[in-house]
Short mmCIF file of C-alpha atoms in Angstrom, two decimals:
data_model
loop_
_atom_site.label_atom_id
_atom_site.label_comp_id
_atom_site.label_asym_id
_atom_site.label_seq_id
_atom_site.Cartn_x
_atom_site.Cartn_y
_atom_site.Cartn_z
CA MET A 1 29.52 2.19 5.01
CA PRO A 2 32.01 1.82 2.35
CA TYR A 3 32.65 4.56 -0.05
CA PHE A 4 31.63 4.21 -3.65
CA VAL A 5 34.81 4.25 -5.73
CA HIS A 6 34.92 5.71 -9.21
CA ILE A 7 37.50 4.82 -12.18
CA THR A 8 38.47 5.74 -15.56
CA ASP A 9 38.23 3.46 -18.36
CA ALA A 10 41.58 4.21 -19.00
CA ASP A 11 42.84 3.60 -15.28
CA ARG A 12 40.81 0.41 -15.92
CA ALA A 13 42.08 -0.23 -18.70
CA TYR A 14 46.02 0.40 -17.29
CA LEU A 15 44.27 -2.06 -14.08
CA ASN A 16 43.27 -4.55 -16.61
CA SER A 17 46.99 -5.03 -18.33
CA LEU A 18 49.00 -5.16 -15.58
CA PRO A 19 51.75 -7.85 -16.11
CA LEU A 20 50.27 -9.93 -13.34
CA SER A 21 48.58 -13.50 -12.93
CA ASP A 22 44.71 -13.58 -13.09
CA LYS A 23 44.81 -14.37 -9.05
CA ALA A 24 47.57 -11.36 -8.16
CA LYS A 25 45.10 -8.99 -10.51
CA GLU A 26 42.02 -10.56 -8.26
CA ARG A 27 44.09 -8.93 -5.05
CA VAL A 28 44.47 -5.84 -6.27
CA GLU A 29 40.31 -5.54 -6.48
CA ASP A 30 40.63 -6.92 -3.32
CA PHE A 31 42.73 -3.74 -2.21
CA ILE A 32 40.80 -1.40 -3.93
CA GLU A 33 37.59 -2.80 -2.16
CA TYR A 34 39.34 -2.35 1.17
CA ALA A 35 42.12 -0.28 1.00
CA ILE A 36 40.01 2.35 -0.79
CA ALA A 37 36.74 1.47 -0.58
CA GLN A 38 36.76 1.68 3.05
CA VAL A 39 39.69 3.96 3.91
CA ASP A 40 39.73 5.21 7.43
CA ASP A 41 39.04 9.04 8.03
CA ALA A 42 42.38 8.70 9.67
CA PHE A 43 44.56 7.06 7.19
CA ARG A 44 42.63 10.00 3.94
CA ASN A 45 43.90 12.61 6.57
CA ASP A 46 47.20 11.95 7.79
CA PRO A 47 49.50 14.31 5.92
CA ALA A 48 51.81 11.53 5.40
CA ASN A 49 49.20 9.84 3.12
CA ARG A 50 48.10 13.07 0.86
CA THR A 51 49.49 14.21 -2.00
CA ARG A 52 52.06 16.74 -2.52
CA PRO A 53 52.27 19.86 -3.99
CA ASP A 54 48.09 19.69 -4.00
CA THR A 55 47.30 18.49 -1.18
CA GLY A 56 43.86 17.38 -2.73
CA TYR A 57 44.38 13.42 -3.22
CA PHE A 58 45.06 10.47 -0.57
CA HIS A 59 47.65 8.25 -2.28
CA THR A 60 47.99 4.42 -1.05
CA ASP A 61 50.50 2.10 -2.27
CA LEU A 62 49.67 -2.11 -2.91
CA LEU A 63 52.71 -4.23 -2.34
CA LEU A 64 52.20 -7.26 -3.44
CA PHE A 65 53.52 -10.81 -4.05
CA ASP A 66 52.65 -12.43 -7.69
CA VAL A 67 53.17 -15.94 -6.25
CA TRP A 68 51.18 -17.31 -9.01
CA GLY A 69 52.51 -15.15 -11.89
CA ASP A 70 56.65 -14.28 -12.22
CA GLY A 71 57.78 -14.88 -8.91
CA GLN A 72 57.94 -10.49 -8.42
CA LEU A 73 56.87 -8.04 -6.24
CA HIS A 74 55.22 -5.44 -7.53
CA ARG A 75 54.02 -2.28 -6.17
CA ILE A 76 50.90 -0.38 -7.32
CA ASN A 77 50.08 3.31 -6.50
CA PHE A 78 46.74 5.16 -5.86
CA VAL A 79 46.13 8.36 -5.72
CA VAL A 80 42.31 9.03 -4.99
CA ASP A 81 40.31 12.46 -4.95
CA ASP A 82 38.32 12.76 -1.88
CA GLU A 83 36.89 15.41 -2.70
CA TYR A 84 33.39 13.92 -2.89
CA ALA A 85 34.03 12.07 -0.04
CA PRO A 86 31.19 13.68 1.75
CA ILE A 87 28.78 12.02 -0.06
CA GLY A 88 30.51 8.98 -0.43
CA VAL A 89 32.35 8.88 -3.40
CA LEU A 90 36.00 8.38 -4.05
CA ILE A 91 37.65 8.37 -7.52
CA VAL A 92 40.42 6.73 -8.28
CA VAL A 93 42.68 9.83 -10.50
CA TYR A 94 46.12 8.20 -10.90
CA VAL A 95 47.02 4.44 -10.92
CA ASP A 96 51.26 3.61 -10.97
CA HIS A 97 52.52 0.31 -12.00
CA GLN A 98 56.38 0.02 -10.66
CA GLY A 99 57.37 -3.58 -11.11
CA MET B 1 53.21 -18.78 13.26
CA ALA B 2 56.42 -17.52 13.46
CA THR B 3 57.22 -14.40 12.04
CA ALA B 4 60.34 -12.38 11.29
CA THR B 5 59.62 -9.65 13.59
CA MET B 6 59.31 -12.14 16.79
CA PHE B 7 62.94 -14.47 16.63
CA PRO B 8 65.42 -12.55 15.66
CA GLY B 9 66.58 -11.99 19.20
CA LEU B 10 66.81 -15.94 19.30
CA ALA B 11 68.52 -16.09 16.26
CA VAL B 12 70.92 -13.43 17.25
CA GLY B 13 71.32 -14.61 20.65
CA PHE B 14 72.38 -18.32 19.40
CA ALA B 15 74.73 -16.98 16.98
CA GLU B 16 76.77 -14.94 19.43
CA ALA B 17 76.81 -18.10 21.78
CA MET B 18 78.58 -20.38 18.87
CA ALA B 19 80.75 -17.21 17.64
CA ASN B 20 82.09 -16.52 20.72
CA THR B 21 82.47 -20.61 21.45
CA PHE B 22 84.08 -21.09 18.11
CA GLU B 23 86.32 -17.92 18.63
CA THR B 24 87.49 -18.37 21.87
CA GLY B 25 88.41 -21.95 20.71
CA ARG B 26 86.13 -23.64 23.11
CA VAL B 27 84.44 -25.46 20.29
CA GLU B 28 86.44 -28.96 20.88
CA GLU B 29 85.65 -28.67 24.50
CA LEU B 30 81.85 -29.33 23.95
CA THR B 31 80.41 -32.40 25.19
CA PRO B 32 78.42 -35.13 22.50
CA GLU B 33 74.94 -33.42 24.66
CA GLU B 34 76.24 -30.04 23.86
CA VAL B 35 77.01 -30.66 20.16
CA SER B 36 73.66 -32.49 20.10
CA THR B 37 71.54 -29.35 21.50
CA ALA B 38 73.58 -26.90 19.05
CA ILE B 39 72.32 -29.07 15.87
CA ARG B 40 68.61 -29.04 17.68
CA THR B 41 68.68 -25.70 18.33
CA CYS B 42 69.80 -25.28 14.64
CA VAL B 43 67.17 -27.39 13.13
CA PHE B 44 64.63 -25.43 15.63
CA LEU B 45 65.56 -22.35 14.60
CA ARG B 46 65.46 -23.29 11.02
CA ASP B 47 62.07 -24.09 11.45
CA LEU B 48 61.40 -20.91 12.45
CA PHE B 49 63.00 -19.44 9.65
CA THR B 50 60.54 -21.51 6.97
CA GLN B 51 58.04 -20.19 9.19
CA ALA B 52 58.55 -16.83 8.99
CA ARG B 53 59.46 -17.17 4.92
CA GLN B 54 55.83 -18.64 4.67
CA SER B 55 54.05 -16.33 6.85
CA ILE B 56 56.21 -12.95 5.29
CA GLU B 57 54.77 -14.24 1.27
CA GLU B 58 51.29 -15.32 2.45
CA GLN B 59 50.86 -11.45 3.39
CA LEU B 60 52.41 -10.36 0.10
CA SER B 61 50.28 -12.61 -1.99
CA GLN B 62 47.40 -11.40 -0.89
CA GLY B 63 48.85 -8.02 -0.98
CA VAL B 64 49.26 -5.41 1.94
CA ASP B 65 49.98 -1.56 2.82
CA ALA B 66 53.36 -0.85 1.57
CA ARG B 67 54.47 2.11 3.81
CA ALA B 68 53.01 -0.70 6.89
CA PHE B 69 54.73 -3.56 5.24
CA ALA B 70 57.96 -1.21 5.47
CA ALA B 71 57.55 0.02 9.10
CA LYS B 72 56.26 -3.41 10.32
CA HIS B 73 59.56 -5.35 8.88
CA GLU B 74 62.38 -3.04 8.67
CA LYS B 75 63.95 -3.07 12.01
CA ALA B 76 64.11 -7.09 11.26
CA VAL B 77 65.83 -5.98 8.25
CA ALA B 78 68.73 -4.82 9.86
CA ASP B 79 68.38 -7.79 13.00
CA LEU B 80 68.65 -10.42 10.58
CA GLU B 81 71.47 -8.21 8.90
CA GLU B 82 73.87 -8.55 12.06
CA VAL B 83 72.73 -11.91 12.95
CA VAL B 84 73.67 -13.32 9.24
CA LYS B 85 76.80 -11.11 9.55
CA THR B 86 77.90 -13.05 13.05
CA ALA B 87 77.36 -16.35 11.49
CA GLN B 88 78.99 -15.92 8.58
CA ARG B 89 81.88 -15.38 11.12
CA VAL B 90 80.95 -18.53 12.45
CA VAL B 91 81.29 -20.21 9.83
CA THR B 92 84.40 -18.59 8.16
CA LYS B 93 86.01 -19.64 10.91
CA ALA B 94 85.03 -23.69 11.63
CA ARG B 95 86.29 -23.48 7.42
CA THR B 96 89.52 -22.92 8.45
CA SER B 97 89.71 -25.38 11.72
CA SER B 98 90.26 -28.75 12.49
CA LEU B 99 87.20 -29.73 13.69
CA LEU B 100 86.25 -33.18 15.12
CA PRO B 101 83.30 -35.24 13.14
CA PRO B 102 80.64 -34.23 16.30
CA VAL B 103 81.52 -31.02 15.47
CA GLN B 104 81.86 -31.02 12.06
CA GLN B 105 78.01 -32.49 11.89
CA PHE B 106 77.26 -29.31 13.76
CA VAL B 107 78.99 -26.48 11.69
CA SER B 108 76.97 -28.29 8.90
CA SER B 109 73.77 -27.35 10.23
CA TYR B 110 74.95 -23.96 11.04
CA ARG B 111 75.57 -23.72 7.74
CA ALA B 112 72.05 -25.12 6.84
CA LEU B 113 70.85 -22.62 8.71
CA LEU B 114 72.92 -19.37 7.32
CA ASP B 115 71.81 -20.40 4.04
CA ASP B 116 68.13 -19.63 5.67
CA MET B 117 68.66 -16.79 7.44
CA VAL B 118 70.35 -15.55 4.48
CA SER B 119 67.53 -16.35 1.81
CA LEU B 120 65.11 -14.81 4.18
CA HIS B 121 67.15 -11.43 4.66
CA GLN B 122 67.25 -11.14 0.66
CA PHE B 123 64.05 -11.83 0.39
CA LEU B 124 62.94 -9.63 3.28
CA ALA B 125 65.26 -6.73 2.50
CA GLU B 126 64.05 -6.84 -1.52
CA ALA B 127 60.48 -6.35 -0.12
CA VAL B 128 61.39 -3.41 2.48
CA ALA B 129 63.44 -1.94 -0.22
CA LYS B 130 60.30 -2.21 -2.59
CA ALA B 131 57.93 -1.02 -0.03
CA LYS B 132 60.09 2.27 0.51
CA LEU B 133 60.29 3.16 -3.01
CA PRO B 134 60.56 6.74 -3.44
CA VAL B 135 56.52 7.18 -5.31
CA ARG B 136 57.26 8.22 -8.63
CA PRO B 137 55.89 11.90 -10.17
CA VAL B 138 52.39 12.20 -10.16
CA ASP B 139 51.02 12.63 -13.96
CA TRP B 140 48.59 15.98 -12.81
CA ASN B 141 47.35 15.92 -16.43
CA ARG B 142 46.34 12.32 -16.24
CA VAL B 143 44.31 13.88 -12.90
CA GLN B 144 42.84 15.77 -14.31
CA GLU B 145 41.77 13.81 -16.80
CA ALA B 146 40.08 11.69 -14.19
CA LYS B 147 38.40 14.73 -12.67
CA ALA B 148 36.66 15.81 -15.91
CA ALA B 149 35.53 12.39 -16.61
CA TYR B 150 33.91 11.84 -13.48
CA ALA B 151 32.54 15.79 -13.75
CA SER B 152 30.98 14.25 -17.07
CA GLY B 153 29.81 11.11 -15.89
CA GLU B 154 31.79 8.92 -18.12
CA THR B 155 33.67 7.64 -15.27
CA LYS B 156 31.76 3.69 -13.64
CA PRO B 157 31.65 2.45 -10.35
CA PHE B 158 34.38 0.28 -9.36
CA GLN B 159 33.66 -2.97 -10.00
CA ARG B 160 35.39 -6.70 -10.05
CA SER B 161 36.01 -8.05 -13.16
CA SER B 162 37.62 -11.24 -12.10
CA LYS B 163 35.69 -13.87 -10.81
CA SER B 164 37.09 -14.76 -6.75
#
């Protein structure tokens, strides 16, 4: 069962405003659906994927080639709060785009 | 479909054999059949490099986990760097040599192969470097604001906004 992924309006607006083509933005949404909503416990709990110094979150990074837009590589870092994972909820608490 | 992790060994072997042939002066002893085989090998390798480039671009355009991508392709970048250096030695040597027309034809094919290798290496090296960029410091204030928003019921379940 995938998790319910919650996101703030601010982070949603941030994602919508990224300098990516519409197609690339679809790939970002795909990533949220498969890499976050369907994240497995092994990935979440891998120390390499926990934030530092506060290890209360996991992070996952998307690398994306916007072949439909600027033809550049983009990287988007998602920080996710999994405190409520036992009840099936993950919260995207931080998004950072490195163009 | 070929990927960059599959075939650098083939290209390395070929590049080293050609470098050895040029550096020992045996290039003038190549038979027409050997020259023809060398040209066909260039064409074959160029096709593999083209497929690899397409495969990597396709993966990246779908989006990949950055760290997994770096781990998978880091060695290919290093291998390609070596084969490019070796191939550049061959091309440099050929440039300063007086060669028979059939060998010149081979060198032309080899130069085209080198261009493809350089292009793939640059693209892959850039992608791996981007994948390995240190994550920028997290703005913990934003994290706390997001947590507070969830606690007060202000977050929304993620829904796609784009048409798929």
